[in-house]
Coordinates of C-alpha atoms in Angstrom, one line a residue:
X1 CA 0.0 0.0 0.0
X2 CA 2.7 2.6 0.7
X3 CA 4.8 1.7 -2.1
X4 CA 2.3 1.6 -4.8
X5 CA 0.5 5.2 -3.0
X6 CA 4.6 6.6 -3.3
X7 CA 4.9 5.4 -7.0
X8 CA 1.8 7.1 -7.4
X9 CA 3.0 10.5 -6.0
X10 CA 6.4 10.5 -8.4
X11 CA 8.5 8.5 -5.6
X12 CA 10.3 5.4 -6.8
X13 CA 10.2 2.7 -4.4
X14 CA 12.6 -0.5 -3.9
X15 CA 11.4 -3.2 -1.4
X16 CA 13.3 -6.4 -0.9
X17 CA 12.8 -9.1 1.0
X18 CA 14.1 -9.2 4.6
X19 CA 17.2 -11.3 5.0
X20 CA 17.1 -14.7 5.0
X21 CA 13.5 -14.2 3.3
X22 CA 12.4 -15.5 -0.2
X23 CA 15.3 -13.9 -2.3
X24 CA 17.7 -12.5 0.3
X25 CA 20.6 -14.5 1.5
X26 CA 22.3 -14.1 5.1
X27 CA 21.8 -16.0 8.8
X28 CA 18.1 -13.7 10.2
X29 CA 19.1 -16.0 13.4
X30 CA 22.2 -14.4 14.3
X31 CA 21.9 -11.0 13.1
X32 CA 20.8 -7.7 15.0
X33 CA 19.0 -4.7 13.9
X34 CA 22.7 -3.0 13.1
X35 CA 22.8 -6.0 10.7
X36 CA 19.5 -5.0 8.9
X37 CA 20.9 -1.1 8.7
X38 CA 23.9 -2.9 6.4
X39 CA 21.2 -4.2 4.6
X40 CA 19.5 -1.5 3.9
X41 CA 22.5 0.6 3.3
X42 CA 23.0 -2.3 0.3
X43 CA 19.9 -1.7 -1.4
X44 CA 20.4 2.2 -0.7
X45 CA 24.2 1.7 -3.1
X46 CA 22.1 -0.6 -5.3
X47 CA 19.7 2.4 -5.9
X48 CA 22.9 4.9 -6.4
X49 CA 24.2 2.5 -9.1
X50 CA 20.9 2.8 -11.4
X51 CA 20.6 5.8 -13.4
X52 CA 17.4 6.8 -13.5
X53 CA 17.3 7.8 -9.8
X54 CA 18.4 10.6 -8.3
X55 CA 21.4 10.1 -6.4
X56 CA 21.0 12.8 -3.6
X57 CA 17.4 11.9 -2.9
X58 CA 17.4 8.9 -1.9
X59 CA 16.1 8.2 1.6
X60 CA 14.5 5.3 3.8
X61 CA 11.2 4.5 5.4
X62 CA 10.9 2.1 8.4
X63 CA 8.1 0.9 10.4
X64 CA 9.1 -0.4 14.1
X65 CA 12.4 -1.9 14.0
X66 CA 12.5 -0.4 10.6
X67 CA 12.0 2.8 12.2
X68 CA 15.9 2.0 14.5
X69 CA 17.4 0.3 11.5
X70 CA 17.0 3.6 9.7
X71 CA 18.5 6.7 12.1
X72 CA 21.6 3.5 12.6
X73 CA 22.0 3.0 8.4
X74 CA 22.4 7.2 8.6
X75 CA 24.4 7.2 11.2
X76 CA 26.9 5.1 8.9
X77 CA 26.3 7.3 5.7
X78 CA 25.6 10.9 5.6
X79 CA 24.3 10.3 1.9
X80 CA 20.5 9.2 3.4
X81 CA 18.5 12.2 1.8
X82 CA 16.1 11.6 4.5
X83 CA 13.8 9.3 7.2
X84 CA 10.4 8.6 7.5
X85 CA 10.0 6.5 10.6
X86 CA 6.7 4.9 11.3
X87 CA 6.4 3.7 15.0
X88 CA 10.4 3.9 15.3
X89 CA 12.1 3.5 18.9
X90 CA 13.2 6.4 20.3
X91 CA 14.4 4.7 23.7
X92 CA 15.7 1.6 24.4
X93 CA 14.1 -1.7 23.3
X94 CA 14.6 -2.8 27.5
X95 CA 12.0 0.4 28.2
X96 CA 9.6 -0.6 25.2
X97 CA 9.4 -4.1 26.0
X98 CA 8.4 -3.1 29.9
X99 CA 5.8 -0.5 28.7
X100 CA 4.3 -2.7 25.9
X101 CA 4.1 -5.8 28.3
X102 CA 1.6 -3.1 30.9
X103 CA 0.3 -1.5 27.8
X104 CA -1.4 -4.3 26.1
X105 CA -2.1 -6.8 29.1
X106 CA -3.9 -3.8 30.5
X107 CA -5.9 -3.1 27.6
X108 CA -7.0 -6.5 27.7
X109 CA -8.6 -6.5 30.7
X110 CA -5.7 -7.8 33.2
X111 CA -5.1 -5.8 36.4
X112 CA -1.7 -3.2 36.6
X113 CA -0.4 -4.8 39.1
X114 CA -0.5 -7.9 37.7
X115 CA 0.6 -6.4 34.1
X116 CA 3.3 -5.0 36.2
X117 CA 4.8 -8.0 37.5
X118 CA 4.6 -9.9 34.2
X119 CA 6.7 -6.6 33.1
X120 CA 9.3 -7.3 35.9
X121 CA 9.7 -11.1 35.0
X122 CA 10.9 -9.9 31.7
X123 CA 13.8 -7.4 33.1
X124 CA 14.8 -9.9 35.8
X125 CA 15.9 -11.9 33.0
X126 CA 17.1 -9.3 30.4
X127 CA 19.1 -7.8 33.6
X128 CA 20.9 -11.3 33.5
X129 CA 21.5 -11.2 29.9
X130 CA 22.9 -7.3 30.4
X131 CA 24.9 -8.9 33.0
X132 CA 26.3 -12.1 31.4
X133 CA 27.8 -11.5 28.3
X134 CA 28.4 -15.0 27.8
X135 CA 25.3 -16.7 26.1
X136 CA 25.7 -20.1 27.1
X137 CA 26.6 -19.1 30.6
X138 CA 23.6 -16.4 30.5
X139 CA 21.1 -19.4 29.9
X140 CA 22.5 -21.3 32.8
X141 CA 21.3 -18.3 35.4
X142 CA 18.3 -17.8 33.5
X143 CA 17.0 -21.1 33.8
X144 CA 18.4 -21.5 37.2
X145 CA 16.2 -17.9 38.0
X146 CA 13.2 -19.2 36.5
X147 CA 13.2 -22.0 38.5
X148 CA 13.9 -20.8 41.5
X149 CA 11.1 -17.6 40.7
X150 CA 8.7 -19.3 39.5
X151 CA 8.7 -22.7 41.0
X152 CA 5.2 -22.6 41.9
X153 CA 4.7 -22.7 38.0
X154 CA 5.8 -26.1 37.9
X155 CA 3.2 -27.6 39.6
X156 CA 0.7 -25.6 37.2
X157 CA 2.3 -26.1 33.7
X158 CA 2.9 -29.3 31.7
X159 CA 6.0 -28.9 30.1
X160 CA 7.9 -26.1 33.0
X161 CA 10.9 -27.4 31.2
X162 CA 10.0 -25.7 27.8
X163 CA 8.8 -22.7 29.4
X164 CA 12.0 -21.9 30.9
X165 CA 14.0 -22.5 27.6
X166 CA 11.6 -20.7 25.8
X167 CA 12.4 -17.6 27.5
X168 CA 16.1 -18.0 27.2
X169 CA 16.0 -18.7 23.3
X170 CA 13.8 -15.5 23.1
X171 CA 15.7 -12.8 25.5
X172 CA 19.0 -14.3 25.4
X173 CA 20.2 -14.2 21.5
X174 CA 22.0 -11.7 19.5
X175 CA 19.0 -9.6 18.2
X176 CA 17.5 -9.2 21.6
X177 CA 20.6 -8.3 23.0
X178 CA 20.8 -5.4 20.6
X179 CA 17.4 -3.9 20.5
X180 CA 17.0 -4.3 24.1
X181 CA 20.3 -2.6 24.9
X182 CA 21.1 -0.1 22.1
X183 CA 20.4 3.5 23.1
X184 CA 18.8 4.8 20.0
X185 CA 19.5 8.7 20.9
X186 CA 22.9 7.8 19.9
X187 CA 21.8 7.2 16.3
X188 CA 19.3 9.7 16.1
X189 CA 21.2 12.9 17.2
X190 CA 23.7 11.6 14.3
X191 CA 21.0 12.5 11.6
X192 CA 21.4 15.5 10.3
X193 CA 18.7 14.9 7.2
X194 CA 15.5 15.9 7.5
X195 CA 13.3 13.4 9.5
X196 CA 8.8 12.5 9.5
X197 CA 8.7 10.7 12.9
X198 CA 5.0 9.4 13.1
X199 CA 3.0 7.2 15.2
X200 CA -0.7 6.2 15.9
X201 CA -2.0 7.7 19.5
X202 CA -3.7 3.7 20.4
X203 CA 0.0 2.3 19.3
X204 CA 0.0 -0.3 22.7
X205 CA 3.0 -1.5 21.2
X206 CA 5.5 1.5 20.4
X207 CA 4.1 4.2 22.9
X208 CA 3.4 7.2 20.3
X209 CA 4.2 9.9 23.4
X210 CA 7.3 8.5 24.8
X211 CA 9.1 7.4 21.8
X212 CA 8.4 10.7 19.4
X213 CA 9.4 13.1 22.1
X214 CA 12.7 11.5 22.8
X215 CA 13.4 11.4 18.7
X216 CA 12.8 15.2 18.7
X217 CA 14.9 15.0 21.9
X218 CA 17.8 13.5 19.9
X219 CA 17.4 15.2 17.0
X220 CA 17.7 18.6 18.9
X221 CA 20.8 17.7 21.1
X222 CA 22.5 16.9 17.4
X223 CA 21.4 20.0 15.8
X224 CA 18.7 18.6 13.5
X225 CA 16.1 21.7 13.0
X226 CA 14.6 20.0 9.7
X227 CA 12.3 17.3 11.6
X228 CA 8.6 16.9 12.4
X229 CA 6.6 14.5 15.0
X230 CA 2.8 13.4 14.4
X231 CA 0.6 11.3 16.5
X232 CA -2.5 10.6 14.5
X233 CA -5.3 9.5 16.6
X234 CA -7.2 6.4 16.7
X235 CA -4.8 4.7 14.9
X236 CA -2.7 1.0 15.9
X237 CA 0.9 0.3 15.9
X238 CA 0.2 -0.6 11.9
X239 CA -1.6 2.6 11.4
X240 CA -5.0 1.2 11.0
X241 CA -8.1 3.1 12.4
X242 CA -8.9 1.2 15.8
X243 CA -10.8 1.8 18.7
X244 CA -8.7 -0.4 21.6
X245 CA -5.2 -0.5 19.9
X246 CA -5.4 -4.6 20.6
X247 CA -2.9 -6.8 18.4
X248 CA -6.0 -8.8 18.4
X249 CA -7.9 -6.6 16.1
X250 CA -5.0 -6.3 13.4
X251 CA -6.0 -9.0 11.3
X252 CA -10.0 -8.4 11.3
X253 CA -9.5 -4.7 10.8
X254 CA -10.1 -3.9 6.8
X255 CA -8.2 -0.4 6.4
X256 CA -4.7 -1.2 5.6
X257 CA -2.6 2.4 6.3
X258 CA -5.2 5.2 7.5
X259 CA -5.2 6.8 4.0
X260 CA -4.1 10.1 5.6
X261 CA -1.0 8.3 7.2
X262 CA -0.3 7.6 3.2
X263 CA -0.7 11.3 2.0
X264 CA 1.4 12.7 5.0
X265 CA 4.2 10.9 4.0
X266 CA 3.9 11.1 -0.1
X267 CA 3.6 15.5 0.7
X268 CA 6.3 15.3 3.6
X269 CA 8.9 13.8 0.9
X270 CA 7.8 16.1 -2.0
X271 CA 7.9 19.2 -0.1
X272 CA 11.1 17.9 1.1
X273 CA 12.9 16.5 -1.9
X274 CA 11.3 18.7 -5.1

């Protein structure tokens, strides 16, 4: 939908598959959002190489993650023309994880305090993986945590065993490692090309408030005058028109991209770029 919406507005899009995805070589298991900026800064050279795009306007878009791997690619080469970043981090992954976790359990119905302490199993462990830089030796004291924490669980669950390396495989690996730990401000108030930072105000995964002020934060302690935030309202984390926000509703909602999220960014880039 965005592409074919840019194309429509006189921007040429490339889209390639994620790594390791249909067409695009590379190990997804091992690699780390910095990994995806190198990939992106590939396709960025492959678009300098073809002649019928303009060299000096060339910039990226990037929803989420895509919305880190793009200030980092920047960071690397001054050449990025500019950045649209659609529900991008602006603090660390270790703060977005905690307010996501509260965030969403709450909105479905589960108490804070209980959201709250579901929050604090998940920094227990990622404080062991910031203190253990040692994988193999990291899962040891996670596993040994979770059973000792959550022992009660045993008696409750069938398979305690899989629980407990279910949550190593998924806080203790090299991607989670990054995103949890990897400030963004330090890529951010690196960018010196103009910058759209957007977000949807019911975004229960990528707080819209928290994460677009400490962008413009960023931007300003680097120098960057040539930005703009926008929260649009009643919009998800995937820019759909929502009334709760739940990641249960993205798949039976019809709308695609909020048409207006579509015809920000296609004006933002020509008023920009032309």
């Amino acid at each position: 939908m965005i592409a074919d919406h840019l194309s429509r507005n006189g921007i040429a899009v490339l889209r390639y598959d994620d790594r390791g995805v249909g067409g695009s070589g590379g190990n997804v298991v091992s690699a780390t959002s910095a990994d995806f900026a190198g990939d992106a800064l590939a396709a960025y050279r492959y678009l300098q190489s073809r002649k019928d795009i303009n060299k000096q306007k060339i910039g990226l878009i990037g929803h989420s993650e895509g919305g880190l791997v793009a200030p980092i690619a920047a960071m690397k080469d001054p050449g990025i023309a500019f950045i649209i970043s659609m529900a991008g981090p602006g603090i660390k992954g270790y703060d977005i994880l905690v307010d996501q976790t509260i965030d969403i359990e709450m909105r479905e119905g589960i108490s804070r305090s209980m959201a709250e302490g579901h929050a604090k199993d998940i920094t227990d462990v990622l404080d062991i993986v910031a203190q253990e830089p040692d994988s193999a030796i990291a899962a040891q004291k996670i596993i040994k945590h979770i059973s000792e924490s959550k022992a009660d669980m045993a008696l409750l669950m069938d398979d305690f065993e899989s629980y407990k390396l279910m949550n190593n495989t998924f806080f203790n690996n090299p991607w989670m490692r990054f995103f949890a730990f990897f400030d963004p401000a330090q890529a951010w108030s690196s960018v010196k090309c103009p910058v759209l930072a957007i977000n949807g105000s019911l975004d229960l995964q990528v707080n819209a408030e928290k994460n677009l002020n400490a962008i413009a934060r960023s931007l300003e302690s680097g120098g960057n005058k040539d930005y703009s935030t926008m929260i649009f309202q009643g919009l998800n984390h995937l820019f759909q028109p929502t009334e709760t926000g739940r990641i249960s509703e993205y798949q039976t909602i019809e709308t695609t991209i909020d048409p207006d999220v579509l015809q920000k960014m296609s004006t933002w880039i020509n008023e920009r770029m032309n």
